[in-house]
Coordinates of C-alpha atoms in Angstrom, one line a residue:
Chain D
X126 CA -76.2 -97.3 44.9
X127 CA -72.4 -97.3 45.1
X128 CA -70.9 -95.8 48.2
X129 CA -67.9 -93.6 48.0
X130 CA -65.2 -94.4 50.6
X131 CA -63.7 -91.3 52.3
X132 CA -60.0 -91.7 51.8
X133 CA -59.1 -88.6 53.8
X134 CA -58.0 -89.1 57.4
X135 CA -59.7 -86.4 59.5
X136 CA -56.8 -86.2 61.9
X137 CA -54.3 -85.7 59.1
X138 CA -56.6 -83.2 57.5
X139 CA -56.9 -81.2 60.8
X140 CA -53.1 -81.3 61.3
X141 CA -52.6 -80.0 57.8
X142 CA -55.3 -77.3 58.1
X143 CA -54.3 -76.0 61.6
X144 CA -51.2 -74.1 60.7
X145 CA -52.9 -72.6 57.6
X146 CA -56.0 -71.5 59.7
X147 CA -53.7 -70.0 62.3
X148 CA -51.7 -68.1 59.7
X149 CA -54.8 -66.7 58.1
X150 CA -56.6 -65.9 61.4
X151 CA -53.5 -64.3 62.9
X152 CA -53.0 -62.0 59.9
X153 CA -56.8 -61.2 59.8
X154 CA -56.7 -60.1 63.4
X155 CA -53.7 -57.8 62.8
X156 CA -55.5 -56.4 59.7
X157 CA -58.7 -55.9 61.7
X158 CA -56.8 -53.9 64.3
X159 CA -55.2 -51.8 61.6
X160 CA -58.6 -51.3 59.8
X161 CA -60.3 -50.1 63.0
X162 CA -57.5 -47.8 63.9
X163 CA -57.3 -46.4 60.4
X164 CA -61.0 -45.6 60.2
X165 CA -60.8 -43.9 63.6
X166 CA -57.7 -42.0 62.6
X167 CA -58.9 -40.8 59.3
X168 CA -62.3 -39.9 60.9
X169 CA -60.5 -37.4 63.1
X170 CA -59.6 -35.3 60.1
X171 CA -62.4 -36.0 57.5
X172 CA -66.1 -36.9 57.5
X173 CA -66.9 -40.5 58.5
X174 CA -67.9 -41.7 55.0
X175 CA -64.7 -40.4 53.4
X176 CA -62.6 -41.8 56.2
X177 CA -64.3 -45.1 55.9
X178 CA -63.8 -45.2 52.1
X179 CA -60.1 -44.4 52.5
X180 CA -59.5 -47.1 55.2
X181 CA -61.6 -49.7 53.3
X182 CA -59.7 -49.0 50.0
X183 CA -56.3 -49.5 51.9
X184 CA -57.6 -52.8 53.2
X185 CA -58.9 -53.7 49.7
X186 CA -55.4 -52.8 48.3
X187 CA -53.8 -55.3 50.6
X188 CA -56.4 -57.9 50.0
X189 CA -56.3 -57.6 46.2
X190 CA -52.5 -57.6 46.2
X191 CA -52.3 -60.6 48.4
X192 CA -55.0 -62.5 46.5
X193 CA -53.4 -61.8 43.2
X194 CA -49.9 -62.7 44.6
X195 CA -51.2 -65.9 46.1
X196 CA -53.0 -67.1 43.0
X197 CA -50.0 -65.9 40.9
X198 CA -47.7 -68.0 43.1
X199 CA -49.9 -71.1 42.7
X200 CA -50.3 -70.7 39.0
X201 CA -46.8 -69.6 38.0
X202 CA -44.7 -70.4 41.1
X203 CA -43.2 -73.7 40.0
X204 CA -42.6 -72.4 36.5
X205 CA -40.8 -69.3 37.9
X206 CA -38.7 -71.5 40.1
X207 CA -37.7 -73.6 37.1
X208 CA -37.0 -70.6 35.0
X209 CA -34.8 -69.1 37.7
X210 CA -33.0 -72.4 38.0
X211 CA -32.4 -72.5 34.2
X212 CA -31.2 -68.9 34.1
X213 CA -29.1 -69.6 37.3
X214 CA -30.3 -66.4 39.0
X215 CA -29.3 -67.7 42.5
X216 CA -32.3 -66.3 44.3
X217 CA -33.9 -68.0 47.3
X218 CA -37.5 -67.3 46.1
X219 CA -39.8 -70.3 46.4
X220 CA -43.4 -70.9 45.5
X221 CA -44.3 -72.1 49.0
X222 CA -42.7 -69.0 50.8
X223 CA -44.4 -66.6 48.3
X224 CA -47.8 -68.4 48.8
X225 CA -47.6 -68.1 52.6
X226 CA -46.5 -64.5 52.5
X227 CA -49.3 -63.6 50.1
X228 CA -51.9 -65.5 52.1
X229 CA -50.9 -63.4 55.1
X230 CA -51.2 -60.1 53.3
X231 CA -54.6 -61.1 51.8
X232 CA -55.9 -62.2 55.2
X233 CA -54.7 -58.9 56.8
X234 CA -56.5 -57.0 54.0
X235 CA -59.7 -58.9 54.4
X236 CA -59.6 -58.4 58.2
X237 CA -59.1 -54.7 57.7
X238 CA -62.0 -54.4 55.2
X239 CA -64.3 -56.2 57.6
X240 CA -63.1 -54.1 60.6
X241 CA -63.7 -50.9 58.6
X242 CA -67.3 -51.9 57.9
X243 CA -67.9 -52.8 61.5
X244 CA -66.2 -49.7 62.9
X245 CA -68.0 -47.4 60.5
X246 CA -71.4 -48.9 61.4
X247 CA -70.7 -48.6 65.1
X248 CA -69.4 -45.0 64.8
X249 CA -72.4 -44.1 62.6
X250 CA -74.8 -45.6 65.2
X251 CA -73.2 -43.7 68.0
X252 CA -73.8 -40.5 66.1
X253 CA -71.1 -38.1 65.5
X254 CA -67.4 -38.8 66.0
X255 CA -67.3 -36.0 68.6
X256 CA -69.5 -38.1 70.9
X257 CA -67.0 -40.9 70.6
X258 CA -64.1 -38.6 71.4
X259 CA -66.0 -37.3 74.4
X260 CA -66.6 -40.8 75.6
X261 CA -62.9 -41.6 75.3
Chain S
X915 CA -52.2 -86.7 27.9
X916 CA -53.4 -83.7 29.9
X917 CA -55.8 -84.7 32.6
X918 CA -59.2 -83.0 32.9
X919 CA -58.6 -82.5 36.6
X920 CA -55.5 -80.5 35.9
X921 CA -57.3 -78.2 33.4
X922 CA -60.3 -77.8 35.8
X923 CA -58.0 -76.9 38.7
X924 CA -56.3 -74.3 36.5
X925 CA -59.6 -72.9 35.4
X926 CA -60.8 -72.6 39.0
X927 CA -57.6 -70.6 39.7
X928 CA -58.8 -68.0 37.3
X929 CA -61.4 -66.9 39.9
X930 CA -59.0 -65.7 42.6
X931 CA -56.8 -64.0 40.0
X932 CA -59.6 -62.0 38.5
X933 CA -61.1 -61.3 41.9
X934 CA -57.7 -60.0 43.1
X935 CA -57.3 -57.8 40.0
X936 CA -60.8 -56.4 40.4
X937 CA -60.2 -55.7 44.1
X938 CA -56.9 -54.0 43.3
X939 CA -58.4 -51.8 40.6
X940 CA -61.3 -50.8 42.8
X941 CA -58.9 -49.9 45.7
X942 CA -56.5 -47.9 43.5
X943 CA -59.3 -45.9 41.9
X944 CA -60.9 -45.2 45.3
X945 CA -57.6 -44.0 46.6
X946 CA -56.9 -41.8 43.6
X947 CA -57.8 -38.1 43.9
X948 CA -60.9 -36.8 41.9
X949 CA -64.6 -37.1 42.3
X950 CA -66.3 -39.3 39.6
X951 CA -69.6 -37.4 40.1
X952 CA -67.9 -34.1 39.4
X953 CA -66.1 -35.5 36.3
X954 CA -69.4 -36.8 34.9
X955 CA -71.4 -33.7 35.7
X956 CA -68.7 -31.4 34.4
X957 CA -66.6 -28.7 36.0
X958 CA -69.3 -26.1 35.6
X959 CA -72.1 -28.2 37.1
X960 CA -73.9 -26.9 40.2
X961 CA -73.6 -28.7 43.6
X962 CA -77.2 -30.0 43.2
X963 CA -76.3 -31.6 39.8
X964 CA -73.2 -33.2 41.2
X965 CA -75.3 -34.6 44.1
X966 CA -77.8 -36.0 41.7
X967 CA -75.1 -37.8 39.8
X968 CA -73.7 -39.1 43.1
X969 CA -77.2 -40.5 44.0
X970 CA -77.6 -42.0 40.5
X971 CA -74.2 -43.8 40.6
X972 CA -74.8 -45.0 44.2
X973 CA -71.7 -43.1 45.4
X974 CA -73.5 -42.2 48.7
X975 CA -73.8 -45.9 49.7
X976 CA -71.2 -47.3 52.1
X977 CA -68.0 -48.3 50.3
X978 CA -68.4 -52.0 51.0
X979 CA -71.8 -51.9 49.3
X980 CA -70.2 -50.2 46.3
X981 CA -67.5 -52.9 46.3
X982 CA -70.0 -55.7 46.4
X983 CA -72.0 -54.1 43.6
X984 CA -68.8 -53.6 41.5
X985 CA -67.8 -57.2 41.9
X986 CA -71.3 -58.5 41.0
X987 CA -71.4 -56.3 37.9
X988 CA -67.8 -57.2 36.9
X989 CA -68.7 -60.9 37.2
X990 CA -71.3 -60.3 34.5
X991 CA -68.9 -58.3 32.4
X992 CA -70.8 -55.2 33.1
X993 CA -68.3 -52.4 33.7
X994 CA -70.8 -49.6 33.5
X995 CA -70.6 -46.7 31.0
X996 CA -67.6 -44.6 30.0
X997 CA -67.5 -41.2 31.8
X998 CA -65.4 -39.3 29.4
X999 CA -63.6 -41.0 26.5
X1000 CA -66.7 -42.5 24.9
X1001 CA -69.3 -40.6 26.9
X1002 CA -72.2 -42.8 27.9
X1003 CA -71.2 -45.8 25.8
X1004 CA -71.1 -49.1 27.7
X1005 CA -67.5 -50.0 28.5
X1006 CA -68.1 -53.5 27.1
X1007 CA -68.9 -52.1 23.7
X1008 CA -65.8 -49.9 23.7
X1009 CA -63.6 -52.9 24.7
X1010 CA -65.1 -55.2 22.0
X1011 CA -64.3 -52.5 19.5
X1012 CA -60.7 -51.9 20.6
X1013 CA -59.5 -55.3 21.9
X1014 CA -58.9 -57.1 18.6
X1015 CA -56.4 -54.4 17.6
X1016 CA -54.2 -55.1 20.6
X1017 CA -54.6 -58.9 20.4
X1018 CA -53.6 -58.8 16.8
X1019 CA -50.5 -56.7 17.5
X1020 CA -49.5 -58.9 20.5
X1021 CA -50.1 -62.1 18.5
X1022 CA -47.9 -61.0 15.6
X1023 CA -45.3 -59.8 18.0
X1024 CA -45.3 -63.1 19.8
X1025 CA -45.2 -64.9 16.4
X1026 CA -42.1 -63.0 15.3
X1027 CA -40.5 -63.7 18.7
X1028 CA -41.2 -67.4 18.5
X1029 CA -40.3 -67.9 14.9
X1030 CA -37.0 -66.1 15.2
X1031 CA -36.1 -66.6 18.8
X1032 CA -36.4 -70.4 19.2
X1033 CA -34.3 -71.4 16.1
X1034 CA -31.7 -68.7 17.0
X1035 CA -31.5 -70.2 20.5
X1036 CA -31.1 -73.7 19.2
X1037 CA -28.4 -72.6 16.7
X1038 CA -26.6 -70.7 19.4
X1039 CA -26.5 -73.7 21.7
X1040 CA -25.6 -76.2 19.0
X1041 CA -22.7 -73.9 17.8
X1042 CA -21.6 -73.0 21.3
X1043 CA -18.8 -70.5 21.5
X1044 CA -18.7 -70.0 17.7
X1045 CA -19.1 -66.6 16.0
X1046 CA -22.8 -67.4 15.4
X1047 CA -23.2 -68.0 19.1
X1048 CA -21.5 -64.8 20.1
X1049 CA -23.5 -62.7 17.6
X1050 CA -26.8 -64.3 18.7
X1051 CA -25.9 -63.7 22.4
X1052 CA -25.0 -60.0 21.7
X1053 CA -28.2 -59.6 19.7
X1054 CA -30.3 -61.2 22.5
X1055 CA -28.7 -59.0 25.2
X1056 CA -29.3 -55.9 23.1
X1057 CA -32.9 -56.9 22.4
X1058 CA -33.6 -57.4 26.1
X1059 CA -31.9 -54.2 27.2
X1060 CA -33.5 -51.8 24.6
X1061 CA -36.8 -50.4 25.9
X1062 CA -39.8 -50.2 23.5
X1063 CA -40.1 -46.4 23.9
X1064 CA -36.6 -46.2 22.3
X1065 CA -36.6 -49.0 19.8
X1066 CA -40.1 -47.9 18.4
X1067 CA -39.1 -44.3 17.4
X1068 CA -35.7 -45.6 16.2
X1069 CA -37.3 -48.1 13.8
X1070 CA -39.7 -45.5 12.6
X1071 CA -36.8 -43.1 12.0
X1072 CA -34.8 -45.7 10.1
X1073 CA -37.4 -47.8 8.2
X1074 CA -40.2 -45.3 7.8
X1075 CA -38.7 -41.8 7.6
X1076 CA -35.2 -42.4 6.0
X1077 CA -35.8 -45.6 4.0
X1078 CA -39.5 -45.1 3.5
X1079 CA -40.1 -48.9 3.5
X1080 CA -43.0 -48.8 5.9
X1081 CA -45.7 -46.4 6.9
X1082 CA -45.2 -44.5 10.2
X1083 CA -48.7 -45.0 11.6
X1084 CA -52.2 -46.4 11.1
X1085 CA -53.5 -49.9 10.5
X1086 CA -54.3 -49.9 6.8
X1087 CA -53.9 -47.6 3.7
X1088 CA -56.1 -44.5 3.9
X1089 CA -57.7 -45.2 0.5
X1090 CA -58.8 -48.7 1.4
X1091 CA -62.4 -49.1 2.6
X1092 CA -63.6 -52.1 4.5
X1093 CA -67.3 -52.9 5.1
X1094 CA -68.6 -53.7 8.6
X1095 CA -69.8 -57.2 7.8
X1096 CA -68.8 -60.2 5.7
X1097 CA -70.9 -63.0 4.3
X1098 CA -70.6 -66.7 5.1
X1099 CA -73.0 -69.1 3.4
X1100 CA -75.5 -66.2 2.8
X1101 CA -75.3 -65.0 6.5
X1102 CA -73.9 -61.6 7.3
X1103 CA -71.4 -61.7 10.2
X1104 CA -69.5 -58.8 11.8
X1105 CA -65.8 -58.5 11.1
X1106 CA -63.4 -59.7 13.7
X1107 CA -61.7 -56.3 14.1
X1108 CA -58.3 -57.8 13.3
X1109 CA -57.5 -56.1 9.9
X1110 CA -55.3 -58.9 8.6
X1111 CA -57.9 -61.5 9.3
X1112 CA -60.8 -59.3 8.1
X1113 CA -59.2 -58.6 4.8
X1114 CA -58.6 -62.3 4.2
X1115 CA -62.2 -63.1 5.2
X1116 CA -63.4 -60.5 2.6
X1117 CA -61.0 -61.9 0.0
X1118 CA -59.3 -58.6 -0.4
X1119 CA -55.7 -59.5 -0.9
X1120 CA -54.6 -55.9 -1.8
X1121 CA -56.0 -54.8 1.5
X1122 CA -54.3 -57.7 3.4
X1123 CA -51.0 -56.7 1.9
X1124 CA -51.6 -53.1 3.0
X1125 CA -52.6 -54.2 6.6
X1126 CA -49.6 -56.5 6.9
X1127 CA -47.4 -53.7 5.6
X1128 CA -48.7 -51.3 8.3
X1129 CA -48.5 -53.9 11.1
X1130 CA -45.0 -55.1 10.4
X1131 CA -43.1 -52.4 12.1
X1132 CA -45.1 -52.3 15.4
X1133 CA -45.2 -56.1 15.6
X1134 CA -41.4 -56.1 15.0
X1135 CA -40.9 -53.7 17.9
X1136 CA -42.7 -56.0 20.2
X1137 CA -41.2 -59.1 18.6
X1138 CA -37.6 -57.9 19.1
X1139 CA -37.9 -58.1 22.9
X1140 CA -39.7 -61.4 22.7
X1141 CA -37.2 -62.9 20.3
X1142 CA -34.2 -61.8 22.4
X1143 CA -35.6 -63.4 25.6
X1144 CA -36.7 -66.6 23.9
X1145 CA -33.4 -67.1 22.1
X1146 CA -31.5 -66.6 25.4
X1147 CA -33.9 -69.0 27.2
X1148 CA -33.7 -71.6 24.5
X1149 CA -29.9 -71.5 24.4
X1150 CA -29.6 -72.0 28.2
X1151 CA -32.3 -74.8 28.2
X1152 CA -30.8 -76.5 25.2
X1153 CA -27.3 -76.5 26.6
X1154 CA -28.7 -78.0 29.8
X1155 CA -30.5 -80.8 27.9
X1156 CA -27.5 -81.5 25.7
X1157 CA -25.5 -82.4 28.7
X1158 CA -28.0 -85.0 29.9
X1159 CA -27.2 -88.7 30.0
X1160 CA -29.9 -89.7 27.6
X1161 CA -28.5 -87.4 25.0
X1162 CA -25.0 -88.9 25.4
X1163 CA -26.6 -92.4 25.2
X1164 CA -28.3 -91.5 21.9
X1165 CA -25.0 -90.3 20.5
X1166 CA -23.1 -93.3 21.7
X1167 CA -25.7 -95.5 20.0
X1168 CA -24.5 -93.9 16.7
X1169 CA -27.3 -91.4 16.2
X1170 CA -26.3 -88.3 14.3
X1171 CA -25.8 -85.0 16.2
X1172 CA -28.6 -83.2 14.4
X1173 CA -31.2 -86.0 14.9
X1174 CA -30.2 -86.3 18.6
X1175 CA -30.7 -82.6 19.2
X1176 CA -34.0 -82.3 17.3
X1177 CA -35.5 -85.7 18.3
X1178 CA -34.5 -86.0 21.9
X1179 CA -33.4 -82.6 23.0
X1180 CA -35.7 -80.1 21.4
X1181 CA -39.0 -81.1 23.1
X1182 CA -37.4 -81.2 26.6
X1183 CA -35.5 -77.9 26.1
X1184 CA -38.8 -76.3 25.0
X1185 CA -40.4 -76.8 28.4
X1186 CA -39.0 -73.8 30.3
X1187 CA -39.3 -71.7 27.1
X1188 CA -43.0 -72.4 26.8
X1189 CA -43.4 -71.1 30.4
X1190 CA -41.5 -67.9 29.4
X1191 CA -43.8 -67.5 26.3
X1192 CA -46.8 -67.4 28.7
X1193 CA -45.3 -65.1 31.2
X1194 CA -44.1 -62.9 28.4
X1195 CA -47.6 -62.4 26.9
X1196 CA -48.3 -60.0 29.8
X1197 CA -45.2 -58.1 28.9
X1198 CA -46.3 -58.1 25.3
X1199 CA -49.6 -56.6 26.3
X1200 CA -47.8 -54.0 28.3
X1201 CA -45.5 -53.4 25.4
X1202 CA -48.5 -53.0 23.2
X1203 CA -49.6 -50.0 25.3
X1204 CA -46.4 -48.2 24.4
X1205 CA -46.2 -49.5 20.8
X1206 CA -49.8 -48.5 20.1
X1207 CA -49.0 -45.0 21.4
X1208 CA -45.8 -44.7 19.4
X1209 CA -47.4 -45.9 16.2
X1210 CA -50.8 -44.2 16.6
X1211 CA -52.8 -47.5 16.6
X1212 CA -56.1 -47.2 18.4
X1213 CA -56.0 -50.4 20.5
X1214 CA -56.8 -51.1 24.1
X1215 CA -53.4 -49.9 25.2
X1216 CA -54.0 -46.4 23.9
X1217 CA -57.5 -46.6 25.4
X1218 CA -56.1 -47.3 28.8
X1219 CA -53.6 -44.4 28.7
X1220 CA -56.4 -42.0 27.6
X1221 CA -58.8 -43.4 30.2
X1222 CA -56.3 -42.9 33.0
X1223 CA -55.6 -39.4 31.8
X1224 CA -59.3 -38.5 31.7
X1225 CA -60.0 -40.3 35.1
X1226 CA -62.6 -42.4 33.3
X1227 CA -62.9 -45.0 36.1
X1228 CA -65.2 -47.6 34.5
X1229 CA -63.1 -47.7 31.4
X1230 CA -59.9 -48.1 33.4
X1231 CA -61.5 -50.9 35.5
X1232 CA -62.8 -52.7 32.4
X1233 CA -59.6 -52.4 30.5
X1234 CA -57.4 -53.7 33.3
X1235 CA -59.8 -56.6 34.0
X1236 CA -59.8 -57.6 30.3
X1237 CA -56.0 -57.4 30.3
X1238 CA -55.9 -59.7 33.4
X1239 CA -58.4 -62.1 31.8
X1240 CA -56.3 -62.3 28.6
X1241 CA -53.1 -62.9 30.6
X1242 CA -54.6 -65.6 32.7
X1243 CA -56.2 -67.4 29.7
X1244 CA -52.9 -67.4 27.8
X1245 CA -51.2 -68.8 30.9
X1246 CA -53.9 -71.5 31.1
X1247 CA -53.0 -72.4 27.5
X1248 CA -49.3 -72.5 28.4
X1249 CA -50.0 -74.7 31.4
X1250 CA -51.9 -77.2 29.2
X1251 CA -49.1 -77.2 26.7
X1252 CA -46.6 -77.5 29.5
X1253 CA -48.3 -80.6 30.9
X1254 CA -48.4 -82.1 27.4
X1255 CA -44.6 -81.6 27.1
X1256 CA -43.9 -82.8 30.6
X1257 CA -46.7 -85.2 31.8
X1258 CA -45.2 -85.2 35.3
X1259 CA -46.6 -81.7 35.9
X1260 CA -50.2 -82.7 36.3
X1261 CA -49.5 -85.6 38.6

């Protein structure tokens, strides 16, 4: 049976992946903090399921927008750059910048969605929100 | 030659695009005011009836469960049933019924745009700074600047009301009746839903003429914008190509101006224009929403407007996702064409 030689250098791969992972994880952590705070904040004025739904939907909005923007940048980015060059629009927009920004937004959204699910479950398990406020 | 790897890579990119659109639609509809259970049960329904509908729809589940369920259903093209517009009918069936109308309109609009826009752009570039060039550029600028909600009623007023050349609304003459199926080698098949295609399949030339007559004005409204943008793009691109060294070399070797432009310049100048055609298809679909409303054509655009008005969430979700799918598929086609025109792109 023929063996397939692995042409990828693990060190190079790690070096390439590290900044990307850092970008995504950093944004996800920020998003998670926002998601937890939003759930808690909304829960102060409305029932927990409604607060959770609103906070989750906000996270999903960011995630969906980021994901769509990221894939849009990958699919159309170079073409858009070329069109802009042809039309001489003089903007600094680049596919790489757009991709990075969108990845950040998507990761923040995903982090927020996850944090909302966790926060809601914890708050639900603790009983009423009043108990949490009393604890605080 | 376009590589398989390039096409597969592009096909895989459809997944995050559709996933992103689905998530976005889910989020927006959950942030919008209004209770779907109340809408379905009706304004006069009791609290118990509303609660029963909530249970049935799974609206009491945590939102992340609803999100996962929505994504799983959407992946199987199951968008649920319409709440209001087509009460109880599966959204998929409603979409299958209305989608061909919009596709037909957008295709003819794009056709008019390509057939008129590209030659006008080439002509404008070849005859740079002549009267033809100035007129074409003024026309292109006007076409880009005039919004559909203004050009639509204006064309109706001029060509339908005053001159009486075209009908103001509808898809085919009211006296023409089309069956629901057509026969191919003894097998009955459903019609495509595109009237111009269906009438030809049925061999009804009189009906085809009527359908084309009805479709001309709305397609022209969409086509004007497309034509304007394409001619402007084609002119810029052609002028850029004409200044290239290889064009000068071809001329220096004694090749005629027309042959040089058409043989060496046209294909290269077409590359950015093809990109614009793909990006523009989304604009055409958006334009179809307005055009269908102005001309009273019952396509997916009109359906989306009605569904938003009636807060028919499953129908809105389904329609938007189908729009996204169409847009991405067209862009996939454009990418493949692009890589054929410029083989460096899939390296």
